[in-house]
PDB file of C-alpha atoms in Angstrom:
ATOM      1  CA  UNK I   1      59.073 157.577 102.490  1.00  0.00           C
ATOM      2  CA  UNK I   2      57.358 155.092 100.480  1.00  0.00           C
ATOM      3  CA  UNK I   3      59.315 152.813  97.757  1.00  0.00           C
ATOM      4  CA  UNK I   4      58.565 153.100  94.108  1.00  0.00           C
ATOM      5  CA  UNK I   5      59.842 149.706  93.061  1.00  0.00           C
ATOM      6  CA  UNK I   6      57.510 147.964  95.938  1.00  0.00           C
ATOM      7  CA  UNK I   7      54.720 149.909  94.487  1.00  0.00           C
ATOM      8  CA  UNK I   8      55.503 149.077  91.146  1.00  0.00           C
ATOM      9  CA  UNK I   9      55.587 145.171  92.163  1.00  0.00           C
ATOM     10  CA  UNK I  10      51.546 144.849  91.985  1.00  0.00           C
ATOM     11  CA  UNK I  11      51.233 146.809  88.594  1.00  0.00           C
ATOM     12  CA  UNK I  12      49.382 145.274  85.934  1.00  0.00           C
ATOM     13  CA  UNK I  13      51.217 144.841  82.486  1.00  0.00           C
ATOM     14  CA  UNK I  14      51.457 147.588  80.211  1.00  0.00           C
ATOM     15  CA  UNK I  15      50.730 150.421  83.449  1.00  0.00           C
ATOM     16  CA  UNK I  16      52.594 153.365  82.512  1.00  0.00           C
ATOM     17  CA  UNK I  17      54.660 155.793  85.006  1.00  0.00           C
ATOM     18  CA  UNK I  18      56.696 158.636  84.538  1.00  0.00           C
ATOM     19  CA  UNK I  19      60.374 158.171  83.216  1.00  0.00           C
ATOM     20  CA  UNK I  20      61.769 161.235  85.595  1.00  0.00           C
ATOM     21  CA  UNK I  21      60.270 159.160  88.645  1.00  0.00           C
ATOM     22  CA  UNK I  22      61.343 155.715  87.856  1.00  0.00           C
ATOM     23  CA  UNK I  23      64.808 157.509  87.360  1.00  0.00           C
ATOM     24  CA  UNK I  24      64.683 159.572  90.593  1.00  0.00           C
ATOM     25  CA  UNK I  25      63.945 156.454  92.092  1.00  0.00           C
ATOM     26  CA  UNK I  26      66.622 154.265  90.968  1.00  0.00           C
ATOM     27  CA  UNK I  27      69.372 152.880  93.498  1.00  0.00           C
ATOM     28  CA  UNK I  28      72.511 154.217  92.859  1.00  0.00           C
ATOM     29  CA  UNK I  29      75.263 153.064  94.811  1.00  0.00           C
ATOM     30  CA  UNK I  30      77.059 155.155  96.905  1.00  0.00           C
ATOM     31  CA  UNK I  31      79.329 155.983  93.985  1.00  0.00           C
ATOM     32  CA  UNK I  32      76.528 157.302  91.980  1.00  0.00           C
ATOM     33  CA  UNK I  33      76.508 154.180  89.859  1.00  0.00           C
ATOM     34  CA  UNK I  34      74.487 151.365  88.756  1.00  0.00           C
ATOM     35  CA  UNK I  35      75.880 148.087  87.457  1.00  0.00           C
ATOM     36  CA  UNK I  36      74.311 147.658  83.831  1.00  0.00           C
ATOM     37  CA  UNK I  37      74.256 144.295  81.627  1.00  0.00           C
ATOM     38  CA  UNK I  38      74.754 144.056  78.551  1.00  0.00           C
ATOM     39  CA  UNK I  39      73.128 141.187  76.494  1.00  0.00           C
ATOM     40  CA  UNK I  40      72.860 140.959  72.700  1.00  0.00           C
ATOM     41  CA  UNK I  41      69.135 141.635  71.971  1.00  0.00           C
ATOM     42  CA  UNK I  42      68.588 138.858  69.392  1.00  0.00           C
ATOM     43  CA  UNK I  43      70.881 135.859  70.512  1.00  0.00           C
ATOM     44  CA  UNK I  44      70.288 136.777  74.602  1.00  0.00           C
ATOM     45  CA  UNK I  45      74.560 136.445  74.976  1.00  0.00           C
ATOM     46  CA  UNK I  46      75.466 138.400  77.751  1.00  0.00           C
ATOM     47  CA  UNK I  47      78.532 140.532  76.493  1.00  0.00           C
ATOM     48  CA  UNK I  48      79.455 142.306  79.328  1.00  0.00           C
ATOM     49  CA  UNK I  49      78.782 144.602  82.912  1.00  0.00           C
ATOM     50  CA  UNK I  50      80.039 148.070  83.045  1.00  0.00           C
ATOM     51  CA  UNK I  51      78.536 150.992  85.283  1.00  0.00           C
ATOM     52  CA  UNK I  52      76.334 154.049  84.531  1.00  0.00           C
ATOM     53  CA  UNK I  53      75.286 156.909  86.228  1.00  0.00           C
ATOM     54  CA  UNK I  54      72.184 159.045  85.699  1.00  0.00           C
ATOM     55  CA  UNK I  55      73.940 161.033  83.030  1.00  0.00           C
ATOM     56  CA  UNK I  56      75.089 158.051  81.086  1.00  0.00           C
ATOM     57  CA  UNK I  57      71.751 156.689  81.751  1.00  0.00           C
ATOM     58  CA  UNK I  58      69.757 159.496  80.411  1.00  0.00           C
ATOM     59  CA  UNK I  59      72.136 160.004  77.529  1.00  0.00           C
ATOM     60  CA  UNK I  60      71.289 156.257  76.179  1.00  0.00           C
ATOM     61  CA  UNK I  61      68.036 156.439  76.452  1.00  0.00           C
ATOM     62  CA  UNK I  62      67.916 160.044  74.612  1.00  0.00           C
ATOM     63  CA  UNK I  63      70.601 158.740  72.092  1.00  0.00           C
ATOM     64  CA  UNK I  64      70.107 154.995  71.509  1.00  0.00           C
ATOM     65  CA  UNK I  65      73.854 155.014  71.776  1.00  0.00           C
ATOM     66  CA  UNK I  66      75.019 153.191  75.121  1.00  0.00           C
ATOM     67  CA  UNK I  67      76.809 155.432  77.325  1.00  0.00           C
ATOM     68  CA  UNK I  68      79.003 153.858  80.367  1.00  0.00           C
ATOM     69  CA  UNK I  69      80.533 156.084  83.279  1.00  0.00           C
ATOM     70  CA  UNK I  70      84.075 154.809  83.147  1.00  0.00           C
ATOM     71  CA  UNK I  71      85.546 154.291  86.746  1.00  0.00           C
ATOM     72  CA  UNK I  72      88.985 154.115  85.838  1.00  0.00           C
ATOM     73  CA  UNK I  73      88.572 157.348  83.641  1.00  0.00           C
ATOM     74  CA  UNK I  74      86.243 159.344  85.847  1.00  0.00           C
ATOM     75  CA  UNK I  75      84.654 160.434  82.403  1.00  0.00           C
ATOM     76  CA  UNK I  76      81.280 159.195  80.169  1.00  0.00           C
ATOM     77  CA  UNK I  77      82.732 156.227  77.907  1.00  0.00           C
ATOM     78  CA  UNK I  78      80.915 156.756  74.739  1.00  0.00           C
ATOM     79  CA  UNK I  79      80.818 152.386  74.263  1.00  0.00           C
ATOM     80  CA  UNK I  80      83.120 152.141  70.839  1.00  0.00           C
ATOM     81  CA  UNK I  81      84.288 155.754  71.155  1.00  0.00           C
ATOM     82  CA  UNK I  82      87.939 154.569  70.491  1.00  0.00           C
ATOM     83  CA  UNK I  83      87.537 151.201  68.689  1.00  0.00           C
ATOM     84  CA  UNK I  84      84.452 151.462  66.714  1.00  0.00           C
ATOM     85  CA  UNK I  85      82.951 148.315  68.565  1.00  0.00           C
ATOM     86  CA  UNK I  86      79.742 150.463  69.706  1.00  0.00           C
ATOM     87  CA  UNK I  87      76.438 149.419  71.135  1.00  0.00           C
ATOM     88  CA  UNK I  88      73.029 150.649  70.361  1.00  0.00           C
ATOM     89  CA  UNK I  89      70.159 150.313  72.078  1.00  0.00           C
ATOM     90  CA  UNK I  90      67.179 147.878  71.999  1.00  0.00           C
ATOM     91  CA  UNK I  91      65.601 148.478  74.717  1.00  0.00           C
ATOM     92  CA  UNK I  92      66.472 148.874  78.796  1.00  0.00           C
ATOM     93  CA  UNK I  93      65.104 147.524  81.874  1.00  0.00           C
ATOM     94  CA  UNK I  94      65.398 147.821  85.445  1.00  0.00           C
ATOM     95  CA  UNK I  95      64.969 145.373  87.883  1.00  0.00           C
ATOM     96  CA  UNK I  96      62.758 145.293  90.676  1.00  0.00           C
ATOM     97  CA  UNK I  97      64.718 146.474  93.161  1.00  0.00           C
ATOM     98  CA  UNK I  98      65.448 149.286  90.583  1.00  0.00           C
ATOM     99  CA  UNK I  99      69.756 148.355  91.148  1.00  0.00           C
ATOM    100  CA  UNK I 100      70.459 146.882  88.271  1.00  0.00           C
ATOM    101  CA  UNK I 101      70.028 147.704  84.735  1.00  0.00           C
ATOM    102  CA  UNK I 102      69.397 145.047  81.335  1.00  0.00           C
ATOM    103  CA  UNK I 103      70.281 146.578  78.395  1.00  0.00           C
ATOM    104  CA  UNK I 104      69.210 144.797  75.254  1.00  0.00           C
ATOM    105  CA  UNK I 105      71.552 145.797  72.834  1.00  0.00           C
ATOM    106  CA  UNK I 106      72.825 145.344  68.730  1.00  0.00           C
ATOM    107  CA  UNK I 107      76.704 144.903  68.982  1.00  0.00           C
ATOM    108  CA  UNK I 108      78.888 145.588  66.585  1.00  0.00           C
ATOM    109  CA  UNK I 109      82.514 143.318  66.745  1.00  0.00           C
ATOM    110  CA  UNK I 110      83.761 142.255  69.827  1.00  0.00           C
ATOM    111  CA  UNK I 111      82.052 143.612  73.086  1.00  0.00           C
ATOM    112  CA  UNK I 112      85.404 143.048  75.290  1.00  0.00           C
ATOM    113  CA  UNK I 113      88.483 144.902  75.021  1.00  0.00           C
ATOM    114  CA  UNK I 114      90.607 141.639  74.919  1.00  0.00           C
ATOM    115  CA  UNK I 115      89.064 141.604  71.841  1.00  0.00           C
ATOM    116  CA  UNK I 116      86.831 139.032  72.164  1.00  0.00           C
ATOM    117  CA  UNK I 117      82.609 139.192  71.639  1.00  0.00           C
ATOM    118  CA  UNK I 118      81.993 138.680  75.465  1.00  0.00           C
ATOM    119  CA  UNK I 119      84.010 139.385  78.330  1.00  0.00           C
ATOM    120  CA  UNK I 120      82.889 136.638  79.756  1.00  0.00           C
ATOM    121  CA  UNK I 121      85.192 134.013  78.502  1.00  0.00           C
ATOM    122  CA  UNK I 122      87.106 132.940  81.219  1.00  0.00           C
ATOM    123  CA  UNK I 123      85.201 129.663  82.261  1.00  0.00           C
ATOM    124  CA  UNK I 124      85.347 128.030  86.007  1.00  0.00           C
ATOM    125  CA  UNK I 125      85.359 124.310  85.631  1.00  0.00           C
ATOM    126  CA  UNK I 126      85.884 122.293  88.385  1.00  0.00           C
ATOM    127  CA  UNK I 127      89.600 122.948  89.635  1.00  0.00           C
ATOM    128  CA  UNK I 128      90.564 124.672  86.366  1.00  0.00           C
ATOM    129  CA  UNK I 129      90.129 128.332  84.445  1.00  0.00           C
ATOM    130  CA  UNK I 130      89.147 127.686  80.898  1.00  0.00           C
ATOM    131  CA  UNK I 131      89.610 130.328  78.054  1.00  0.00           C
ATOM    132  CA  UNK I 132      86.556 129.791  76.540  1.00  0.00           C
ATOM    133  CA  UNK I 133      86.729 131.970  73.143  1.00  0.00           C
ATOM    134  CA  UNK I 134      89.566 133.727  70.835  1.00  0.00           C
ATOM    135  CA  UNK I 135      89.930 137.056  70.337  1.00  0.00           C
ATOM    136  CA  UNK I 136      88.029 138.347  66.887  1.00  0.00           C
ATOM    137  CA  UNK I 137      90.361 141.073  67.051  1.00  0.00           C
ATOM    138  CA  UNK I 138      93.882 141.307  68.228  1.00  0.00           C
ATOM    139  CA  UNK I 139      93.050 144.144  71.168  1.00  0.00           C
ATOM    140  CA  UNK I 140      96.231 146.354  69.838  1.00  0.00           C
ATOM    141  CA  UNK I 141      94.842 146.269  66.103  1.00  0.00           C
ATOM    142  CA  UNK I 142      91.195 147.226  67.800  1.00  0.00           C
ATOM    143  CA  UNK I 143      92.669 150.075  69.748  1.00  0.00           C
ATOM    144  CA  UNK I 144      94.721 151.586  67.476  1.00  0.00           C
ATOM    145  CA  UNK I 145      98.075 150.152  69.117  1.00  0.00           C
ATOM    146  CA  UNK I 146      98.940 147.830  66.302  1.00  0.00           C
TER     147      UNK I 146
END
């Protein structure tokens, strides 16, 4: 069976493939998933990680809305379905193992559901945990609880 990625590795720039065979030849885990990234297309701030499967895959890239598969669900989380903090779509990448996706997206609000614009805020500093941002939004107000 040859590997589409190591192909793909000598490819000048620009080369053009079929989408349905890049996405046939992605490496889902053996969940179904694929971790994706989230950065904010103009600043490059990463705002979070959350998982997709094909369907949530294909669904972004048809919609321009980003599409998660939530694990804790077991459903398609529409990102900002509930609080209105949605995501769309810049553009997408793979990497070149074809495991991980980039998503280059325009956020609107806070990306995290502790209400803050990344959910990476919790900074490692020597022997200490630093919170490194404040919520925008208090996460009951963004979620309706409030």
């Amino acid at each position: 069976m040859s590997d589409p990625f190591k192909s793909l590795e000598r490819a000048p720039g620009d080369s053009r493939f079929p989408l349905a065979g890049i996405l046939d030849a992605i490496r889902f885990n053996a969940d179904g998933l694929i971790p994706a990234i989230a950065q904010q297309h103009d600043s490059g701030e990463v705002l979070m990680m959350a998982w997709m499967n094909r369907k949530a895959l294909e669904e972004t890239l048809r919609t321009g809305r980003v599409c998660y598969w939530s694990r804790s669900r077991g459903q398609l989380w529409r990102k900002g379905e509930s609080s209105g903090q949605q995501q769309d779509l810049k553009s997408a990448a793979l990497d070149c193992d074809g495991d991980t996706l980039l998503l280059q997206v325009d956020q609107t609000g806070p990306a995290c559901h502790s209400g803050r614009r990344s959910c990476f805020y919790v900074a490692l500093e020597g022997d200490e945990a630093r919170i490194a941002s404040d919520p925008l939004i208090d996460p009951d107000t963004l979620y309706g609880k409030g």
